[in-house]
CSV table of C-alpha atoms in Angstrom, one decimal:
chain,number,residue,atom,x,y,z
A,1,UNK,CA,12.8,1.4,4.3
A,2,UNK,CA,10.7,2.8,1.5
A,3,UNK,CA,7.6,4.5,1.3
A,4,UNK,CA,4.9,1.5,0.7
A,5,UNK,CA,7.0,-0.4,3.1
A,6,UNK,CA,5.8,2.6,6.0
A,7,UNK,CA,2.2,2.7,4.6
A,8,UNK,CA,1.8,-0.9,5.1
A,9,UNK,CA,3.6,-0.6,9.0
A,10,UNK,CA,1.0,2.3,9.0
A,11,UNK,CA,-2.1,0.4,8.4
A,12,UNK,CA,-1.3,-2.7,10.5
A,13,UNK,CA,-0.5,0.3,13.6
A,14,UNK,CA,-3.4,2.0,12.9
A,15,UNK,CA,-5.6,-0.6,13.2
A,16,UNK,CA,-4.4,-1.8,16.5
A,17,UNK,CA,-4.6,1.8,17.7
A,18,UNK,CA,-8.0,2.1,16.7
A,19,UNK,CA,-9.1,-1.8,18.5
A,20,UNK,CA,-7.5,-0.9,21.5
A,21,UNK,CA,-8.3,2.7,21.7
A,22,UNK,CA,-12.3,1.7,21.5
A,23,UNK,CA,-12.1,-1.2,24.0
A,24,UNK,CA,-10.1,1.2,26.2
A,25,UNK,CA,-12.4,4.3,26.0
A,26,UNK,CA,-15.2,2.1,26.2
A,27,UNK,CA,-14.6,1.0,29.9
A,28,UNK,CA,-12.9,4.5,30.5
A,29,UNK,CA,-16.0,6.1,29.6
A,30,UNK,CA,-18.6,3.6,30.7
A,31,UNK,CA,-20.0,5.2,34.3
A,32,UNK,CA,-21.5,2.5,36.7
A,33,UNK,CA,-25.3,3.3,35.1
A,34,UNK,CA,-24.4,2.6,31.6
A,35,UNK,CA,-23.1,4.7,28.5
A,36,UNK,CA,-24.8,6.4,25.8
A,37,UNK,CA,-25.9,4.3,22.9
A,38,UNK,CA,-25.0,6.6,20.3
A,39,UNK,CA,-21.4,6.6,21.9
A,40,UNK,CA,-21.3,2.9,22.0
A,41,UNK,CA,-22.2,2.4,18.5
A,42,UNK,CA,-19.1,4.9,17.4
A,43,UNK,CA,-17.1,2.9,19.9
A,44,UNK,CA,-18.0,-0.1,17.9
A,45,UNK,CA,-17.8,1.5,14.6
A,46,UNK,CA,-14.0,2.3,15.8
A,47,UNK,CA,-12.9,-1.6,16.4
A,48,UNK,CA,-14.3,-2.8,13.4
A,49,UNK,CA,-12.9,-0.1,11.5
A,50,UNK,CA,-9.2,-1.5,13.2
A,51,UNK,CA,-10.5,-5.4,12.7
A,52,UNK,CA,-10.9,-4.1,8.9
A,53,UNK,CA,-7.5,-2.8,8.7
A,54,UNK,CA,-5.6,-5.9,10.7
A,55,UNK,CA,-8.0,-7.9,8.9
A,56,UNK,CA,-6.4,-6.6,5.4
A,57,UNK,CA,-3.2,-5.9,6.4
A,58,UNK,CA,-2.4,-9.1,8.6
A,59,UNK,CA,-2.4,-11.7,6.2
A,60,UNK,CA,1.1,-10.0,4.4
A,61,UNK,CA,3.3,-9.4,7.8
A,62,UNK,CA,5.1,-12.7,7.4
A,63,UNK,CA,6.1,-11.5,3.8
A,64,UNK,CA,7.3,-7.8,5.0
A,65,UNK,CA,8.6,-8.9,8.1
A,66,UNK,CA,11.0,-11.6,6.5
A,67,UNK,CA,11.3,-9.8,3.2
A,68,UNK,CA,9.9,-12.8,1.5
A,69,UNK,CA,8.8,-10.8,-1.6
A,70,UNK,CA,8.2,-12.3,-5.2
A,71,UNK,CA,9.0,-9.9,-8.6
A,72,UNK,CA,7.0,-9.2,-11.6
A,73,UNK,CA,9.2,-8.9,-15.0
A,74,UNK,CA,8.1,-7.9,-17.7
A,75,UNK,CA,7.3,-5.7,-20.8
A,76,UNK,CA,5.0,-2.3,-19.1
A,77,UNK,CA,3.4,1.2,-19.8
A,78,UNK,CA,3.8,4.5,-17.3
A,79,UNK,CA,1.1,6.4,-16.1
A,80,UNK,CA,2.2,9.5,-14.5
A,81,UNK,CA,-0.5,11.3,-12.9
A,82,UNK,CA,0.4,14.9,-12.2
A,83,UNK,CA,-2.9,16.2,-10.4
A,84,UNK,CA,-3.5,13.7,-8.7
A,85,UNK,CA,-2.6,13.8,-4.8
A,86,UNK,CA,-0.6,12.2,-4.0
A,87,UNK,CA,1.2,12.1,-7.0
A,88,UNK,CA,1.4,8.4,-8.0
A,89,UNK,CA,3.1,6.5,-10.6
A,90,UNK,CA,1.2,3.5,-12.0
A,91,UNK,CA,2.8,0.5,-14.1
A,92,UNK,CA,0.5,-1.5,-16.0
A,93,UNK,CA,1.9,-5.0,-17.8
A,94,UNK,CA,0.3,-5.6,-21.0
A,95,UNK,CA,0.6,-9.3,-21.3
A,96,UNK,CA,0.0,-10.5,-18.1
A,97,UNK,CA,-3.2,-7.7,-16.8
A,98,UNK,CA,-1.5,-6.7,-14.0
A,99,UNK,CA,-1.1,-3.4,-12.3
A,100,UNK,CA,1.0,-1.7,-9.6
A,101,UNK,CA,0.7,2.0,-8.2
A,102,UNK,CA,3.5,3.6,-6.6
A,103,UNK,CA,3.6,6.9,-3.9
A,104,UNK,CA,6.5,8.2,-6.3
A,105,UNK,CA,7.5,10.3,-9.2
A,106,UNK,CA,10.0,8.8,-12.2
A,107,UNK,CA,11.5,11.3,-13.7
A,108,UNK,CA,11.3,9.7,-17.4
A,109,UNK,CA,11.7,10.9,-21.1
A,110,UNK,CA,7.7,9.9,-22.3
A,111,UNK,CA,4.5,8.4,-20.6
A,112,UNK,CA,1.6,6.6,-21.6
A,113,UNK,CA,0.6,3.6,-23.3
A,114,UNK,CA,2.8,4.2,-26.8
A,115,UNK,CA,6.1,4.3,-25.1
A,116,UNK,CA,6.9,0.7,-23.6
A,117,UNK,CA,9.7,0.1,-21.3
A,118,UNK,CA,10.7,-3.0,-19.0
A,119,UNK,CA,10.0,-3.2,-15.7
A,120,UNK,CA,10.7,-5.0,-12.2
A,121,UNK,CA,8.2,-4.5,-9.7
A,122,UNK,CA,8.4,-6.1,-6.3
A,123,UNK,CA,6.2,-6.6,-3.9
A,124,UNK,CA,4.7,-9.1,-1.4
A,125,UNK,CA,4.5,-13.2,-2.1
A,126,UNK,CA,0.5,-12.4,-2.0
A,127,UNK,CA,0.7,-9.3,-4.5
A,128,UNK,CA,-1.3,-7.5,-1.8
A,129,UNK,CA,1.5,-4.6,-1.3
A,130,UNK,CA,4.2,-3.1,-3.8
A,131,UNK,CA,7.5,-2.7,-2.3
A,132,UNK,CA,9.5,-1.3,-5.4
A,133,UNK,CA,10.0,-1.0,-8.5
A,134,UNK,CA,12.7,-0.5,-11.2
A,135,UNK,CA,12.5,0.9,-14.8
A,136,UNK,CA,14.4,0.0,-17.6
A,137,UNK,CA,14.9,1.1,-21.2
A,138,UNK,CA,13.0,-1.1,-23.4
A,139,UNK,CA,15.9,-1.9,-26.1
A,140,UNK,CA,18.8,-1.1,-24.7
A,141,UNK,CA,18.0,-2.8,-20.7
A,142,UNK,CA,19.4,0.4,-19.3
A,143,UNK,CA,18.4,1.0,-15.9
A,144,UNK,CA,16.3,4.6,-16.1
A,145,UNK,CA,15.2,4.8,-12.7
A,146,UNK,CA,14.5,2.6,-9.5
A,147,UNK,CA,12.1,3.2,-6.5
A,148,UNK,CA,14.8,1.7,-4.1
C-alpha cells in the first residue's frame, strides 16, 4: 500500500476519531448542571471538523476499497519542488489541464516545463485522490521511474 493510499485511510480515520471523540467527551464532560459554553462550541467545532473530513473523503471509499481506479495517459511536465515540505512531485498534462501532486521524489535527468515526458497517473474513478503514477521517456517509452 502506498503513500496517498495511507493519507486517504488517514483522513476518513481521522475524521471518525474526531465525530466520536466530541460526542464522547461531550457527555463525559457534561456534569448534571450543564457544561461551559465555550467548551461546547470547541466540542462542536471538533465534529464538524470530522463531518468535513468524512464528508470529503467518503464519497471515494468504494473506489479505494475495491481498487476501482481510472488512469490518466498522456503527454506531461515535472515539477520537483525541493523546499517545499513535504517534498512533493507535481505532474501537470498540457493538453488535457490536468494536474496531480504526489508525496514522492523521482529521481529524473531534467524538470520543468521544457523537458516533456509521458506519463500514467492513477487515481480514483472520481479524480478526487492520486494513487500512483509512472514516468516514461518521452521518445523512447522507456519506463524512468514508477511511484508503485
Amino acid at each position: 500500500m502506498n503513500e496517498e493510499v495511507l493519507f486517504y485511510y488517514a483522513i476518513l480515520a481521522g475524521g471518525i476519531i474526531c465525530m466520536v471523540l466530541s460526542v464522547l467527551l461531550y457527555f463525559w464532560l457534561r456534569e448534571d448542571n450543564g457544561i461551559e459554553f465555550s467548551l461546547f462550541f470547541r466540542l462542536v467545532l471538533l465534529c464538524l471538523f470530522g463531518v468535513g473530513l468524512v464528508w470529503y473523503s467518503a464519497p471515494s471509499l468504494k473506489y479505494v476499497v475495491y481498487h476501482d481506479y481510472a488512469t490518466t495517459k498522456g503527454v506531461c511536465t515535472v515539477e520537483y519542488n525541493d523546499e517545499s515540505k513535504p517534498r512533493t512531485i507535481d505532474l501537470y498534462y498540457d493538453e488535457t489541464g490536468d494536474y496531480f501532486s504526489f508525496l514522492d521524489r523521482a529521481e529524473l535527468g531534467a524538470y520543468g516545463p521544457d523537458v516533456p515526458y509521458t506519463c500514467h497517473v492513477t487515481t480514483t474513478k472520481d479524480h478526487e485522490f492520486e494513487i500512483s503514477y509512472r514516468i516514461y521517456d518521452f521518445k523512447t517509452d522507456k519506463l524512468l521511474y514508477s511511484s508503485e
